């Protein structure tokens, strides 16, 4: 049975605007291929309906991004660790004055009065409120009402749009246009993919590591010590959207599962972004907290006495705020904000939120503190988001990397398929790669782990109850991995991908996955992702998912930063170039696979593979590598 929405036959209402006449000067800019998942096209839009039109201006110097990153993150570079400040980042990538002038002149010549135009703080966006009729004329398109299968609401969108040839090179993308699907990143199946309950007496040493992973198991596996200092400049950051940390569980976890024992009154610094809230009885009753409990309890057990920031993002009311990364990025970087009161209409939530109980303040634009390490257990689907949208956001992760931030993402829990979003359970792509299809046979990469400027983390499990017997790719769910269809192969990864493709790549053909050998592969590394000790609502659980693996790696990187700071050096920043030049600092995983989409997926093999990456970390070897660097 196919789970795709069938598009309704076009119904031309008498009130709709006239179809735009093709303009010879316009060239196609973006097009949605295939049927939008769970959306059905209904009637043509009213010509006089107002749209919040936002045009993303092409930024300067993005073609040099990899060179800039390698200059400060490649261990062989004389400038390793010389991270940029926020001002240098903003000035380097600000749109060229010609870009702003060209787009502005075009809009004015097309009848949009200058008084209607305004710009974002970083002058990366131009905005105005316009009618459907104006938008159709400007973008040579037609707007329709779309209805979602699970909602009574409607959304205005078009199937494609064009721009004048002389304008196109100055524009990333336009909102609202083709955006419908994949707009709500959520933690993997409400945060976890496996939960095992234990008796209330469970604590350190009460269960073998093959049954319950505790801090002692992790230290035996990855050879790291307890944290030593509480350096204020080295707080770890964890982002949460759909889950909320229930702080009363922390003392129980600290008492039963930390060594040395963490004081009962320890809790993270709470950073509320756009109405982010603390847990309450309702969220706990709904189970919306297991993910957050896993993230913070695991991280604290690794890094204490170092501190953690909880970035709670979104008001949980706005329908699109269940995880959009852009409003988080807005809060860190004022130059990324698009316009007062919102971000990217029809993709990102607008604040103030008019919905009942919503956040009534303005969109947070800068001011949130940056952490040296940021861990996220959330993601989206590459095949369901526009190409330009993903590239623009990927460049924002790149800008954080330039500033010395290690950004870590869980790689996903459905192997070569994708189960990030409730609207796409275990979804793949159709063979033509046109659209998301629950019964598809083409592999479905994830976003943002497809972005070459983040570190993607897959999941492993123990071979036996004894940590000395090593690890394999997790087998109770699929560790997310594969190859992007949107992002090129980064230079730091080129040799290992070439090796995998020449010796171990499955011969499924290009209709199953991108086997070109010239695109970004993921994950980069892995860590234990099954039966990790967690306390939620006073119950002891063994929790599984790459949602467990990401904070483990984030915690270990925080310890590496602690060692560098103690030696008078700066934080590591972007991890991948050094990781890939030091594969011997990882425990190679050669057992298991990540099947899905009707095939066996990829196999874990000697060296890097798109199941477990380079393997799992050996802290002492990594510590030597990073302490030897300036």
PDB file of N, CA and C in Angstrom, residues 260-292:
ATOM      1  N   UNK A 260      32.700   9.731  40.126  1.00  0.00           N
ATOM      2  CA  UNK A 260      32.246  10.174  41.449  1.00  0.00           C
ATOM      3  C   UNK A 260      30.847  10.781  41.388  1.00  0.00           C
ATOM      4  N   UNK A 261      30.139  10.669  42.511  1.00  0.00           N
ATOM      5  CA  UNK A 261      28.728  11.052  42.510  1.00  0.00           C
ATOM      6  C   UNK A 261      28.558  12.557  42.335  1.00  0.00           C
ATOM      7  N   UNK A 262      27.673  12.921  41.421  1.00  0.00           N
ATOM      8  CA  UNK A 262      27.378  14.325  41.141  1.00  0.00           C
ATOM      9  C   UNK A 262      26.402  14.848  42.196  1.00  0.00           C
ATOM     10  N   UNK A 263      26.629  16.058  42.741  1.00  0.00           N
ATOM     11  CA  UNK A 263      25.704  16.612  43.747  1.00  0.00           C
ATOM     12  C   UNK A 263      24.268  16.682  43.242  1.00  0.00           C
ATOM     13  N   UNK A 264      23.335  16.455  44.152  1.00  0.00           N
ATOM     14  CA  UNK A 264      21.920  16.359  43.797  1.00  0.00           C
ATOM     15  C   UNK A 264      21.355  17.656  43.244  1.00  0.00           C
ATOM     16  N   UNK A 265      21.940  18.792  43.595  1.00  0.00           N
ATOM     17  CA  UNK A 265      21.380  20.077  43.163  1.00  0.00           C
ATOM     18  C   UNK A 265      21.943  20.538  41.815  1.00  0.00           C
ATOM     19  N   UNK A 266      22.689  19.691  41.133  1.00  0.00           N
ATOM     20  CA  UNK A 266      23.265  20.062  39.838  1.00  0.00           C
ATOM     21  C   UNK A 266      22.181  20.090  38.766  1.00  0.00           C
ATOM     22  N   UNK A 267      22.167  21.133  37.974  1.00  0.00           N
ATOM     23  CA  UNK A 267      21.221  21.233  36.865  1.00  0.00           C
ATOM     24  C   UNK A 267      21.798  22.154  35.802  1.00  0.00           C
ATOM     25  N   UNK A 268      21.325  22.046  34.573  1.00  0.00           N
ATOM     26  CA  UNK A 268      21.894  22.851  33.494  1.00  0.00           C
ATOM     27  C   UNK A 268      21.463  24.305  33.559  1.00  0.00           C
ATOM     28  N   UNK A 269      22.238  25.159  32.883  1.00  0.00           N
ATOM     29  CA  UNK A 269      21.829  26.545  32.692  1.00  0.00           C
ATOM     30  C   UNK A 269      20.749  26.572  31.618  1.00  0.00           C
ATOM     31  N   UNK A 270      19.606  27.146  31.948  1.00  0.00           N
ATOM     32  CA  UNK A 270      18.447  27.115  31.060  1.00  0.00           C
ATOM     33  C   UNK A 270      18.454  28.328  30.137  1.00  0.00           C
ATOM     34  N   UNK A 271      18.517  28.092  28.833  1.00  0.00           N
ATOM     35  CA  UNK A 271      18.490  29.158  27.834  1.00  0.00           C
ATOM     36  C   UNK A 271      17.186  29.021  27.045  1.00  0.00           C
ATOM     37  N   UNK A 272      16.232  29.894  27.326  1.00  0.00           N
ATOM     38  CA  UNK A 272      14.946  29.852  26.638  1.00  0.00           C
ATOM     39  C   UNK A 272      15.045  30.635  25.337  1.00  0.00           C
ATOM     40  N   UNK A 273      14.700  29.984  24.221  1.00  0.00           N
ATOM     41  CA  UNK A 273      14.716  30.625  22.911  1.00  0.00           C
ATOM     42  C   UNK A 273      13.301  30.638  22.348  1.00  0.00           C
ATOM     43  N   UNK A 274      12.771  31.823  22.101  1.00  0.00           N
ATOM     44  CA  UNK A 274      11.443  31.984  21.514  1.00  0.00           C
ATOM     45  C   UNK A 274      10.378  31.204  22.281  1.00  0.00           C
ATOM     46  N   UNK A 275      10.379  31.401  23.586  1.00  0.00           N
ATOM     47  CA  UNK A 275       9.321  30.829  24.412  1.00  0.00           C
ATOM     48  C   UNK A 275       9.584  29.427  24.911  1.00  0.00           C
ATOM     49  N   UNK A 276      10.824  28.944  24.821  1.00  0.00           N
ATOM     50  CA  UNK A 276      11.141  27.614  25.331  1.00  0.00           C
ATOM     51  C   UNK A 276      10.775  27.460  26.791  1.00  0.00           C
ATOM     52  N   UNK A 277      10.132  26.347  27.140  1.00  0.00           N
ATOM     53  CA  UNK A 277       9.576  26.152  28.477  1.00  0.00           C
ATOM     54  C   UNK A 277      10.264  24.998  29.194  1.00  0.00           C
ATOM     55  N   UNK A 278      10.099  24.981  30.508  1.00  0.00           N
ATOM     56  CA  UNK A 278      10.557  23.854  31.313  1.00  0.00           C
ATOM     57  C   UNK A 278       9.491  22.769  31.323  1.00  0.00           C
ATOM     58  N   UNK A 279       9.862  21.587  31.794  1.00  0.00           N
ATOM     59  CA  UNK A 279       8.915  20.469  31.842  1.00  0.00           C
ATOM     60  C   UNK A 279       7.814  20.743  32.854  1.00  0.00           C
ATOM     61  N   UNK A 280       6.649  20.136  32.616  1.00  0.00           N
ATOM     62  CA  UNK A 280       5.552  20.179  33.579  1.00  0.00           C
ATOM     63  C   UNK A 280       4.891  18.803  33.616  1.00  0.00           C
ATOM     64  N   UNK A 281       3.882  18.661  34.450  1.00  0.00           N
ATOM     65  CA  UNK A 281       3.254  17.344  34.610  1.00  0.00           C
ATOM     66  C   UNK A 281       2.649  16.828  33.310  1.00  0.00           C
ATOM     67  N   UNK A 282       2.158  17.760  32.490  1.00  0.00           N
ATOM     68  CA  UNK A 282       1.554  17.344  31.218  1.00  0.00           C
ATOM     69  C   UNK A 282       2.594  16.753  30.287  1.00  0.00           C
ATOM     70  N   UNK A 283       3.717  17.434  30.136  1.00  0.00           N
ATOM     71  CA  UNK A 283       4.746  16.915  29.236  1.00  0.00           C
ATOM     72  C   UNK A 283       5.302  15.593  29.743  1.00  0.00           C
ATOM     73  N   UNK A 284       5.445  15.461  31.053  1.00  0.00           N
ATOM     74  CA  UNK A 284       5.944  14.204  31.604  1.00  0.00           C
ATOM     75  C   UNK A 284       4.949  13.080  31.352  1.00  0.00           C
ATOM     76  N   UNK A 285       3.669  13.359  31.556  1.00  0.00           N
ATOM     77  CA  UNK A 285       2.637  12.338  31.321  1.00  0.00           C
ATOM     78  C   UNK A 285       2.610  11.895  29.870  1.00  0.00           C
ATOM     79  N   UNK A 286       2.948  12.811  28.967  1.00  0.00           N
ATOM     80  CA  UNK A 286       2.963  12.475  27.549  1.00  0.00           C
ATOM     81  C   UNK A 286       4.255  11.788  27.126  1.00  0.00           C
ATOM     82  N   UNK A 287       5.191  11.644  28.038  1.00  0.00           N
ATOM     83  CA  UNK A 287       6.463  11.018  27.711  1.00  0.00           C
ATOM     84  C   UNK A 287       7.419  11.922  26.981  1.00  0.00           C
ATOM     85  N   UNK A 288       7.096  13.217  26.908  1.00  0.00           N
ATOM     86  CA  UNK A 288       7.937  14.167  26.172  1.00  0.00           C
ATOM     87  C   UNK A 288       9.071  14.631  27.062  1.00  0.00           C
ATOM     88  N   UNK A 289       9.985  13.715  27.375  1.00  0.00           N
ATOM     89  CA  UNK A 289      11.097  14.065  28.236  1.00  0.00           C
ATOM     90  C   UNK A 289      12.151  12.984  28.307  1.00  0.00           C
ATOM     91  N   UNK A 290      11.860  11.818  27.749  1.00  0.00           N
ATOM     92  CA  UNK A 290      12.847  10.733  27.763  1.00  0.00           C
ATOM     93  C   UNK A 290      14.099  11.159  27.005  1.00  0.00           C
ATOM     94  N   UNK A 291      13.904  11.794  25.856  1.00  0.00           N
ATOM     95  CA  UNK A 291      15.027  12.260  25.046  1.00  0.00           C
ATOM     96  C   UNK A 291      15.903  13.223  25.837  1.00  0.00           C
ATOM     97  N   UNK A 292      15.287  14.196  26.471  1.00  0.00           N
ATOM     98  CA  UNK A 292      16.044  15.197  27.209  1.00  0.00           C
ATOM     99  C   UNK A 292      16.739  14.576  28.418  1.00  0.00           C
TER     100      UNK A 292
END
